[in-house]
GROMACS .gro file of C-alpha atoms in nm:
model
  438
    1MET     CA    1   0.160   3.792  -9.036
    2GLY     CA    2  -0.113   3.888  -8.834
    3ALA     CA    3  -0.144   4.156  -8.531
    4THR     CA    4  -0.162   3.990  -8.221
    5ASP     CA    5  -0.433   4.227  -7.962
    6ASP     CA    6  -0.329   4.559  -7.885
    7ASN     CA    7  -0.251   4.441  -7.542
    8VAL     CA    8   0.013   4.158  -7.594
    9THR     CA    9   0.286   4.453  -7.717
   10GLU     CA   10   0.651   4.458  -7.704
   11ASP     CA   11   0.750   4.722  -7.475
   12THR     CA   12   0.963   4.542  -7.261
   13VAL     CA   13   1.143   4.368  -7.445
   14THR     CA   14   1.462   4.576  -7.458
   15GLU     CA   15   1.707   4.351  -7.381
   16HIS     CA   16   1.776   4.039  -7.161
   17GLY     CA   17   1.599   4.018  -6.804
   18ILE     CA   18   1.307   3.968  -6.716
   19ALA     CA   19   1.069   4.160  -6.734
   20GLU     CA   20   0.784   4.288  -6.444
   21ASP     CA   21   0.513   3.997  -6.550
   22GLY     CA   22   0.853   3.790  -6.459
   23THR     CA   23   0.891   3.586  -6.814
   24ALA     CA   24   1.238   3.613  -6.951
   25VAL     CA   25   1.242   3.894  -7.277
   26LEU     CA   26   1.502   3.867  -7.560
   27ASP     CA   27   1.814   4.011  -7.658
   28VAL     CA   28   1.965   3.909  -7.972
   29GLU     CA   29   2.302   3.960  -8.074
   30ALA     CA   30   2.457   4.129  -8.393
   31PRO     CA   31   2.345   3.883  -8.722
   32HIS     CA   32   2.628   3.664  -8.863
   33ALA     CA   33   2.641   3.444  -9.128
   34LEU     CA   34   2.696   3.134  -9.018
   35THR     CA   35   2.754   2.748  -9.303
   36GLU     CA   36   2.815   2.572  -9.016
   37PRO     CA   37   2.901   2.505  -8.670
   38ALA     CA   38   3.254   2.643  -8.534
   39PRO     CA   39   3.513   2.507  -8.458
   40ARG     CA   40   3.554   2.354  -8.103
   41THR     CA   41   3.824   2.435  -7.828
   42ARG     CA   42   3.873   2.063  -7.731
   43ALA     CA   43   3.815   1.705  -7.852
   44LEU     CA   44   3.471   1.526  -7.778
   45THR     CA   45   3.511   1.338  -7.434
   46VAL     CA   46   3.272   1.248  -7.248
   47ILE     CA   47   3.329   1.355  -6.874
   48ASP     CA   48   3.305   1.150  -6.613
   49THR     CA   49   3.499   1.208  -6.296
   50ARG     CA   50   3.397   1.468  -6.031
   51GLU     CA   51   3.741   1.580  -6.094
   52ALA     CA   52   3.732   1.681  -6.458
   53TYR     CA   53   3.350   1.797  -6.364
   54LEU     CA   54   3.429   2.096  -6.141
   55GLU     CA   55   3.689   2.176  -6.392
   56ALA     CA   56   3.434   2.215  -6.646
   57VAL     CA   57   3.234   2.399  -6.448
   58ASP     CA   58   3.474   2.668  -6.372
   59VAL     CA   59   3.523   2.750  -6.763
   60ILE     CA   60   3.186   2.722  -6.797
   61ALA     CA   61   3.106   2.966  -6.532
   62ALA     CA   62   3.420   3.193  -6.759
   63GLY     CA   63   3.158   3.179  -7.097
   64HIS     CA   64   2.906   3.418  -7.231
   65GLY     CA   65   2.580   3.402  -7.357
   66PRO     CA   66   2.310   3.182  -7.340
   67ILE     CA   67   2.400   2.837  -7.248
   68ALA     CA   68   2.231   2.537  -7.465
   69VAL     CA   69   2.145   2.205  -7.296
   70ASP     CA   70   2.015   1.925  -7.428
   71ALA     CA   71   2.002   1.559  -7.297
   72GLU     CA   72   1.970   1.236  -7.377
   73ARG     CA   73   1.817   0.905  -7.199
   74ALA     CA   74   1.734   0.578  -7.281
   75SER     CA   75   1.361   0.576  -7.399
   76GLY     CA   76   1.215   0.213  -7.478
   77PHE     CA   77   1.582   0.050  -7.406
   78LYS     CA   78   1.500   0.186  -6.956
   79PHE     CA   79   1.247   0.169  -6.737
   80SER     CA   80   1.367   0.476  -6.578
   81GLN     CA   81   1.371   0.819  -6.810
   82ARG     CA   82   1.658   0.995  -6.641
   83ALA     CA   83   1.945   1.145  -6.868
   84TYR     CA   84   2.239   0.950  -6.987
   85LEU     CA   85   2.415   1.240  -7.195
   86ILE     CA   86   2.373   1.588  -7.084
   87GLN     CA   87   2.536   1.844  -7.390
   88LEU     CA   88   2.647   2.178  -7.276
   89TYR     CA   89   2.731   2.481  -7.454
   90ARG     CA   90   2.825   2.817  -7.454
   91ARG     CA   91   3.067   3.112  -7.638
   92GLY     CA   92   3.371   3.144  -7.464
   93ALA     CA   93   3.374   2.792  -7.315
   94GLY     CA   94   3.285   2.575  -7.614
   95SER     CA   95   3.087   2.196  -7.594
   96PHE     CA   96   3.052   2.002  -7.295
   97LEU     CA   97   2.935   1.626  -7.269
   98PHE     CA   98   2.871   1.453  -6.907
   99ASP     CA   99   2.749   1.084  -6.758
  100PRO     CA  100   2.518   1.163  -6.500
  101PRO     CA  101   2.527   0.790  -6.358
  102ALA     CA  102   2.910   0.828  -6.289
  103ILE     CA  103   2.935   1.323  -6.210
  104GLY     CA  104   2.570   1.222  -5.972
  105SER     CA  105   2.471   1.613  -5.839
  106PHE     CA  106   2.557   1.878  -6.111
  107SER     CA  107   2.419   2.132  -5.771
  108GLU     CA  108   2.753   2.279  -5.867
  109LEU     CA  109   2.706   2.381  -6.265
  110ASN     CA  110   2.329   2.457  -6.185
  111ASP     CA  111   2.493   2.737  -5.925
  112ALA     CA  112   2.712   2.872  -6.160
  113ILE     CA  113   2.456   2.897  -6.425
  114ALA     CA  114   2.095   2.901  -6.334
  115ARG     CA  115   2.020   3.206  -6.384
  116ASP     CA  116   2.129   3.230  -6.710
  117GLU     CA  117   1.876   3.194  -6.980
  118TRP     CA  118   1.954   2.820  -7.081
  119ILE     CA  119   1.872   2.727  -7.481
  120LEU     CA  120   1.721   2.398  -7.543
  121HIS     CA  121   1.470   2.270  -7.806
  122ALA     CA  122   1.090   2.088  -7.692
  123ALA     CA  123   1.241   2.183  -7.348
  124SER     CA  124   0.950   2.001  -7.238
  125GLN     CA  125   1.123   1.663  -7.267
  126ASP     CA  126   1.460   1.724  -7.113
  127LEU     CA  127   1.345   1.986  -6.791
  128ALA     CA  128   1.242   1.663  -6.553
  129CYS     CA  129   1.553   1.414  -6.668
  130LEU     CA  130   1.727   1.784  -6.556
  131ARG     CA  131   1.565   1.851  -6.234
  132GLU     CA  132   1.690   1.514  -6.119
  133VAL     CA  133   2.037   1.533  -6.112
  134GLY     CA  134   2.029   1.876  -5.999
  135LEU     CA  135   1.998   2.085  -6.359
  136ASP     CA  136   1.702   2.350  -6.263
  137PRO     CA  137   1.620   2.683  -6.552
  138ARG     CA  138   1.537   2.974  -6.413
  139VAL     CA  139   1.466   3.148  -6.773
  140ILE     CA  140   1.417   2.968  -7.084
  141PHE     CA  141   1.474   2.986  -7.431
  142ASP     CA  142   1.279   2.705  -7.656
  143THR     CA  143   1.362   2.669  -7.999
  144GLU     CA  144   1.098   2.443  -8.057
  145LEU     CA  145   0.831   2.635  -7.948
  146ALA     CA  146   0.969   2.936  -8.134
  147ALA     CA  147   0.919   2.771  -8.450
  148ARG     CA  148   0.573   2.677  -8.335
  149LEU     CA  149   0.457   3.029  -8.288
  150LEU     CA  150   0.622   3.119  -8.579
  151GLY     CA  151   0.415   2.973  -8.813
  152ILE     CA  152   0.725   2.685  -8.939
  153PRO     CA  153   0.522   2.352  -9.000
  154ARG     CA  154   0.787   2.078  -8.948
  155VAL     CA  155   1.006   2.172  -8.594
  156GLY     CA  156   1.262   1.919  -8.513
  157LEU     CA  157   1.571   2.072  -8.497
  158GLY     CA  158   1.747   1.892  -8.767
  159SER     CA  159   1.421   2.071  -8.996
  160VAL     CA  160   1.456   2.398  -8.840
  161VAL     CA  161   1.840   2.415  -8.801
  162GLU     CA  162   1.863   2.360  -9.202
  163GLU     CA  163   1.581   2.641  -9.295
  164PHE     CA  164   1.741   2.878  -9.061
  165LEU     CA  165   2.096   2.790  -9.049
  166GLY     CA  166   2.179   2.590  -9.370
  167ILE     CA  167   2.355   2.296  -9.177
  168HIS     CA  168   2.178   1.992  -9.260
  169LEU     CA  169   2.168   1.755  -8.958
  170LYS     CA  170   2.159   1.373  -8.902
  171LYS     CA  171   1.917   1.251  -8.667
  172GLU     CA  172   1.964   0.863  -8.651
  173HIS     CA  173   2.071   0.862  -8.327
  174SER     CA  174   1.794   1.036  -8.207
  175ALA     CA  175   1.600   0.676  -8.063
  176ALA     CA  176   1.996   0.520  -7.976
  177ASP     CA  177   2.019   0.336  -7.672
  178TRP     CA  178   2.228   0.595  -7.481
  179SER     CA  179   2.219   0.417  -7.150
  180ARG     CA  180   2.589   0.160  -7.362
  181ARG     CA  181   2.926   0.298  -7.268
  182PRO     CA  182   3.118   0.347  -7.398
  183LEU     CA  183   2.961   0.579  -7.653
  184PRO     CA  184   3.055   0.528  -8.053
  185GLU     CA  185   3.226   0.871  -8.134
  186SER     CA  186   2.998   0.921  -8.374
  187TRP     CA  187   2.734   0.946  -8.149
  188LEU     CA  188   2.956   1.151  -7.878
  189GLU     CA  189   2.955   1.403  -8.271
  190TYR     CA  190   2.567   1.393  -8.303
  191ALA     CA  191   2.487   1.490  -7.934
  192ALA     CA  192   2.779   1.780  -7.907
  193LEU     CA  193   2.624   1.940  -8.275
  194ASP     CA  194   2.243   1.935  -8.086
  195VAL     CA  195   2.379   2.207  -7.859
  196GLU     CA  196   2.679   2.328  -8.031
  197LEU     CA  197   2.365   2.544  -8.328
  198LEU     CA  198   2.133   2.649  -8.067
  199PRO     CA  199   2.308   2.977  -7.982
  200ASP     CA  200   2.339   3.057  -8.369
  201LEU     CA  201   1.939   2.915  -8.379
  202ARG     CA  202   1.841   3.055  -8.051
  203ASP     CA  203   1.896   3.477  -8.201
  204LYS     CA  204   1.789   3.413  -8.499
  205LEU     CA  205   1.459   3.284  -8.392
  206ALA     CA  206   1.517   3.556  -8.108
  207GLU     CA  207   1.525   3.874  -8.424
  208LEU     CA  208   1.210   3.671  -8.653
  209LEU     CA  209   0.978   3.696  -8.276
  210ILE     CA  210   1.087   4.072  -8.255
  211GLU     CA  211   0.999   4.161  -8.618
  212ASN     CA  212   0.685   3.980  -8.588
  213SER     CA  213   0.546   4.060  -8.234
  214LYS     CA  214   0.537   3.732  -8.071
  215ALA     CA  215   0.865   3.842  -7.806
  216VAL     CA  216   0.550   3.900  -7.539
  217ILE     CA  217   0.342   3.581  -7.682
  218ALA     CA  218   0.655   3.371  -7.640
  219ALA     CA  219   0.845   3.398  -7.343
  220GLN     CA  220   0.494   3.357  -7.202
  221GLU     CA  221   0.493   2.985  -7.381
  222PHE     CA  222   0.839   2.968  -7.225
  223GLU     CA  223   0.775   3.092  -6.858
  224ALA     CA  224   0.482   2.837  -6.915
  225THR     CA  225   0.649   2.544  -7.042
  226ARG     CA  226   0.969   2.569  -6.781
  227ALA     CA  227   0.702   2.636  -6.442
  228LYS     CA  228   0.484   2.359  -6.562
  229GLU     CA  229   0.411   2.112  -6.275
  230PRO     CA  230   0.436   1.736  -6.353
  231LYS     CA  231   0.152   1.496  -6.409
  232PRO     CA  232   0.023   1.359  -6.048
  233VAL     CA  233   0.088   1.004  -6.117
  234ALA     CA  234  -0.257   0.865  -6.242
  235ALA     CA  235  -0.435   0.633  -6.004
  236GLU     CA  236  -0.419   0.349  -6.141
  237PRO     CA  237  -0.169   0.354  -6.453
  238TRP     CA  238  -0.211   0.016  -6.562
  239ARG     CA  239  -0.496   0.183  -6.757
  240ARG     CA  240  -0.215   0.338  -7.012
  241LEU     CA  241  -0.191  -0.112  -7.123
  242THR     CA  242  -0.280  -0.043  -7.497
  243GLY     CA  243  -0.606  -0.225  -7.589
  244VAL     CA  244  -0.677  -0.287  -7.246
  245HIS     CA  245  -1.032  -0.121  -7.297
  246SER     CA  246  -1.124  -0.389  -7.561
  247LEU     CA  247  -1.142  -0.626  -7.259
  248ARG     CA  248  -1.521  -0.633  -7.142
  249ASN     CA  249  -1.540  -0.828  -6.822
  250PRO     CA  250  -1.394  -0.716  -6.500
  251ARG     CA  251  -1.248  -1.032  -6.420
  252ASN     CA  252  -1.043  -0.995  -6.796
  253VAL     CA  253  -0.901  -0.653  -6.688
  254ALA     CA  254  -0.881  -0.730  -6.331
  255VAL     CA  255  -0.612  -1.020  -6.493
  256ALA     CA  256  -0.459  -0.693  -6.674
  257ARG     CA  257  -0.421  -0.481  -6.393
  258SER     CA  258  -0.268  -0.766  -6.234
  259LEU     CA  259  -0.005  -0.845  -6.522
  260TRP     CA  260   0.104  -0.515  -6.617
  261LEU     CA  261   0.166  -0.467  -6.246
  262ALA     CA  262   0.392  -0.712  -6.260
  263ARG     CA  263   0.569  -0.629  -6.522
  264ASP     CA  264   0.633  -0.304  -6.406
  265ALA     CA  265   0.739  -0.420  -6.075
  266LEU     CA  266   0.995  -0.660  -6.310
  267ALA     CA  267   1.108  -0.407  -6.536
  268ARG     CA  268   1.147  -0.060  -6.241
  269GLU     CA  269   1.377  -0.364  -6.059
  270ILE     CA  270   1.593  -0.415  -6.328
  271ASP     CA  271   1.525  -0.141  -6.498
  272VAL     CA  272   1.424  -0.197  -6.853
  273SER     CA  273   1.165  -0.089  -7.030
  274PRO     CA  274   0.838  -0.229  -6.955
  275GLY     CA  275   0.718  -0.361  -7.393
  276ARG     CA  276   1.085  -0.532  -7.473
  277LEU     CA  277   1.000  -0.777  -7.119
  278VAL     CA  278   0.671  -0.895  -7.276
  279PRO     CA  279   0.400  -0.638  -7.565
  280ASP     CA  280   0.118  -0.514  -7.416
  281ALA     CA  281  -0.062  -0.670  -7.661
  282SER     CA  282   0.037  -1.056  -7.502
  283LEU     CA  283  -0.042  -0.923  -7.180
  284VAL     CA  284  -0.392  -0.840  -7.381
  285ALA     CA  285  -0.442  -1.148  -7.530
  286ALA     CA  286  -0.381  -1.364  -7.191
  287ALA     CA  287  -0.592  -1.195  -6.952
  288ARG     CA  288  -0.834  -1.265  -7.271
  289VAL     CA  289  -0.797  -1.578  -7.268
  290LEU     CA  290  -0.738  -1.636  -6.952
  291PRO     CA  291  -0.509  -1.974  -6.945
  292GLU     CA  292  -0.645  -2.268  -6.760
  293SER     CA  293  -0.222  -2.349  -6.650
  294LYS     CA  294   0.153  -2.260  -6.654
  295ARG     CA  295   0.213  -2.471  -6.958
  296GLU     CA  296  -0.109  -2.343  -7.179
  297LEU     CA  297  -0.026  -2.000  -7.054
  298ALA     CA  298   0.393  -2.084  -7.216
  299ALA     CA  299   0.146  -2.207  -7.515
  300LEU     CA  300  -0.008  -1.958  -7.595
  301ARG     CA  301   0.146  -1.765  -7.957
  302GLU     CA  302  -0.018  -1.447  -7.875
  303PHE     CA  303   0.208  -1.336  -7.523
  304SER     CA  304   0.559  -1.373  -7.673
  305GLY     CA  305   0.859  -1.130  -7.523
  306ARG     CA  306   1.209  -1.199  -7.369
  307ALA     CA  307   1.099  -1.264  -7.114
  308SER     CA  308   0.770  -1.477  -7.147
  309ARG     CA  309   0.887  -1.763  -7.125
  310THR     CA  310   1.185  -1.661  -6.868
  311GLU     CA  311   0.976  -1.524  -6.616
  312ILE     CA  312   0.665  -1.764  -6.662
  313ASP     CA  313   0.635  -1.847  -6.295
  314ARG     CA  314   0.584  -1.449  -6.287
  315TRP     CA  315   0.361  -1.435  -6.495
  316TRP     CA  316   0.118  -1.698  -6.408
  317ALA     CA  317   0.103  -1.588  -6.039
  318ALA     CA  318  -0.014  -1.270  -6.154
  319LEU     CA  319  -0.292  -1.411  -6.356
  320GLU     CA  320  -0.432  -1.615  -6.075
  321GLU     CA  321  -0.404  -1.345  -5.922
  322GLY     CA  322  -0.604  -1.156  -6.157
  323LYS     CA  323  -0.856  -1.432  -6.162
  324ALA     CA  324  -0.898  -1.469  -5.749
  325ALA     CA  325  -0.950  -1.055  -5.718
  326THR     CA  326  -1.251  -0.924  -5.572
  327ASP     CA  327  -1.172  -0.561  -5.604
  328LEU     CA  328  -1.293  -0.585  -5.989
  329PRO     CA  329  -1.223  -0.271  -6.128
  330ALA     CA  330  -1.452  -0.120  -6.389
  331HIS     CA  331  -1.485  -0.095  -6.656
  332ARG     CA  332  -1.304   0.280  -6.744
  333ARG     CA  333  -1.173   0.489  -6.540
  334ASN     CA  334  -1.317   0.732  -6.307
  335GLU     CA  335  -1.201   1.067  -6.380
  336ASP     CA  336  -1.314   1.421  -6.472
  337THR     CA  337  -1.210   1.331  -6.862
  338LEU     CA  338  -1.528   1.491  -7.071
  339PRO     CA  339  -1.665   1.266  -7.324
  340PRO     CA  340  -1.487   1.211  -7.668
  341PRO     CA  341  -1.637   1.595  -7.870
  342ARG     CA  342  -1.743   1.255  -8.194
  343SER     CA  343  -2.025   1.159  -7.941
  344TRP     CA  344  -2.107   1.538  -7.782
  345ALA     CA  345  -2.351   1.593  -8.101
  346ASP     CA  346  -2.573   1.288  -7.959
  347ARG     CA  347  -2.514   1.322  -7.515
  348ASN     CA  348  -2.505   1.699  -7.532
  349PRO     CA  349  -2.592   1.885  -7.840
  350GLU     CA  350  -2.543   2.274  -7.732
  351ALA     CA  351  -2.193   2.152  -7.617
  352ASP     CA  352  -2.143   1.986  -7.964
  353SER     CA  353  -2.238   2.332  -8.111
  354ARG     CA  354  -2.055   2.557  -7.899
  355LEU     CA  355  -1.768   2.330  -7.975
  356LYS     CA  356  -1.768   2.387  -8.359
  357ALA     CA  357  -1.871   2.716  -8.439
  358ALA     CA  358  -1.564   2.791  -8.166
  359ARG     CA  359  -1.282   2.571  -8.313
  360SER     CA  360  -1.421   2.729  -8.656
  361ALA     CA  361  -1.283   3.044  -8.520
  362LEU     CA  362  -1.018   2.984  -8.376
  363ALA     CA  363  -0.957   2.818  -8.703
  364GLU     CA  364  -0.928   3.169  -8.871
  365LEU     CA  365  -0.770   3.354  -8.609
  366SER     CA  366  -0.458   3.043  -8.603
  367GLU     CA  367  -0.412   3.165  -9.023
  368PHE     CA  368  -0.408   3.510  -8.982
  369VAL     CA  369  -0.232   3.532  -8.698
  370ASN     CA  370   0.012   3.229  -8.797
  371ILE     CA  371   0.051   3.049  -8.472
  372PRO     CA  372  -0.082   2.698  -8.461
  373VAL     CA  373  -0.432   2.615  -8.307
  374GLU     CA  374  -0.319   2.347  -8.074
  375ASN     CA  375  -0.098   2.653  -7.922
  376LEU     CA  376  -0.325   2.927  -7.922
  377LEU     CA  377  -0.496   2.711  -7.709
  378THR     CA  378  -0.534   2.437  -7.524
  379PRO     CA  379  -0.781   2.196  -7.720
  380GLU     CA  380  -0.826   2.031  -7.379
  381ILE     CA  381  -0.905   2.376  -7.316
  382LEU     CA  382  -1.122   2.468  -7.553
  383ARG     CA  383  -1.308   2.175  -7.480
  384ARG     CA  384  -1.403   2.232  -7.060
  385ILE     CA  385  -1.519   2.560  -7.154
  386ALA     CA  386  -1.784   2.455  -7.451
  387TRP     CA  387  -1.899   2.126  -7.186
  388THR     CA  388  -1.893   2.414  -6.921
  389PRO     CA  389  -1.968   2.807  -7.096
  390PRO     CA  390  -2.038   3.063  -6.822
  391GLU     CA  391  -2.312   3.256  -6.802
  392PRO     CA  392  -2.358   3.478  -6.919
  393VAL     CA  393  -2.141   3.461  -7.237
  394THR     CA  394  -1.917   3.735  -7.263
  395ALA     CA  395  -1.613   3.789  -7.335
  396GLU     CA  396  -1.506   3.893  -6.979
  397ALA     CA  397  -1.633   3.564  -6.828
  398ILE     CA  398  -1.499   3.364  -7.138
  399SER     CA  399  -1.173   3.518  -7.016
  400SER     CA  400  -1.199   3.454  -6.663
  401SER     CA  401  -1.319   3.114  -6.729
  402LEU     CA  402  -0.951   3.063  -6.914
  403ALA     CA  403  -0.787   3.193  -6.676
  404ALA     CA  404  -0.908   2.935  -6.365
  405LEU     CA  405  -0.850   2.632  -6.674
  406GLY     CA  406  -0.509   2.790  -6.755
  407ALA     CA  407  -0.499   3.000  -7.038
  408ARG     CA  408  -0.159   3.231  -7.052
  409PRO     CA  409  -0.285   3.605  -7.085
  410TRP     CA  410  -0.217   3.647  -7.458
  411GLN     CA  411  -0.368   3.374  -7.567
  412ARG     CA  412  -0.711   3.438  -7.266
  413GLU     CA  413  -0.643   3.842  -7.481
  414LEU     CA  414  -0.667   3.679  -7.859
  415THR     CA  415  -0.962   3.404  -7.852
  416ALA     CA  416  -1.183   3.514  -7.556
  417GLN     CA  417  -1.374   3.733  -7.801
  418PRO     CA  418  -1.393   3.474  -8.117
  419ILE     CA  419  -1.482   3.159  -7.860
  420ALA     CA  420  -1.772   3.386  -7.729
  421GLN     CA  421  -1.917   3.516  -8.049
  422GLY     CA  422  -1.897   3.128  -8.179
  423PHE     CA  423  -2.076   3.076  -7.848
  424VAL     CA  424  -2.316   3.300  -7.912
  425ASP     CA  425  -2.424   3.204  -8.277
  426ALA     CA  426  -2.401   2.887  -8.167
  427ARG     CA  427  -2.729   2.983  -7.973
  428GLN     CA  428  -2.886   3.150  -8.211
  429LYS     CA  429  -2.835   2.951  -8.495
  430ALA     CA  430  -3.014   2.758  -8.258
  431GLU     CA  431  -3.272   2.909  -8.168
  432ASN     CA  432  -3.350   2.959  -8.520
  433GLU     CA  433  -3.350   2.691  -8.674
  434PRO     CA  434  -3.702   2.530  -8.475
  435GLU     CA  435  -3.860   2.877  -8.658
  436ALA     CA  436  -3.697   2.746  -9.027
  437SER     CA  437  -3.839   2.388  -8.958
  438SER     CA  438  -4.228   2.486  -8.880
   0.00000   0.00000   0.00000
């Protein structure tokens, strides 16, 4: 394990609380052996009434230590990304499984636990649906992110639990339709285990973060995850349609857009995943062929899906609308995006050299500090600074540019100098090549 920059210290990591920079500091309970989950204090049942929910809030508030939280959605089945089950575990309180659609607002629970640390695995996946029902933590510990920062190669919950707690978790229900009611007992067992093991896992990972001089790094990453703003709604969300880039004629693209919008409206109305109505490939096939009649559209073999024929009038109307559109879309979206790196050698050779040199430097740094290179610095940030570097190229200037692009303090402290050196080396190499060729 390599050391981090001298400015990234563990001096503030004493007991659980908030450091001067606003990030959480870590503590760990006395280590103890764990060979199986702790016994439950109550039978596994789904809490689906306000009365039972409010009783649970009181029990949870009386517990101690951080709160383990998880949420199950119905991705791939429903249009929305709402939570259909919220699991919670706290030492001294036990396990709780909540039915969010039945309960509604969780403001009372949030008031009781918001100031405590919440433990989540891959928090970025669950924070949005938790906030949708009023659950908004102020401090989090992300066990997946902690495992990444420790250089663990497999960071799924099952893998991390097995490596550090010696318990094998079956993950067969991770892609299930959690909107189903009633939920099978085996699903409830699966859901409860996802949170019951998190406090012990958190303590083990926190201990290792401190031992490896990564606690401050982790605290900054946890806070960045918690505070990250949602992505703005895309100006042209239909461009996410898989395969739309293969359509070259603007008229075909207009038809694909119209079909996507019609499918999106229906999916939103009946809360069904769009791909379960008509797959992306079917919409693109119809846009490419441009059938001349409703009968021809219905006869198109590539146009499939459970709603491809039952909603044929809808699809035909959308297809005709696309054919008649006067606001033909541009072939490519008009966004502030960089060209793909594979094209840089031709389009911007200097940027290509800078990017390759910086990537090589960060790969060496990644191995030294045992942190995945994508966690050392977001690839998009590296591409942007390589495309448009500051002048002059110094570690200080690079650090300022990294800050403007959203890099965390620890990332800037570790990567600014290697990136600057990589850029300088790339420039010197380019300057020397003409001399060598002559």
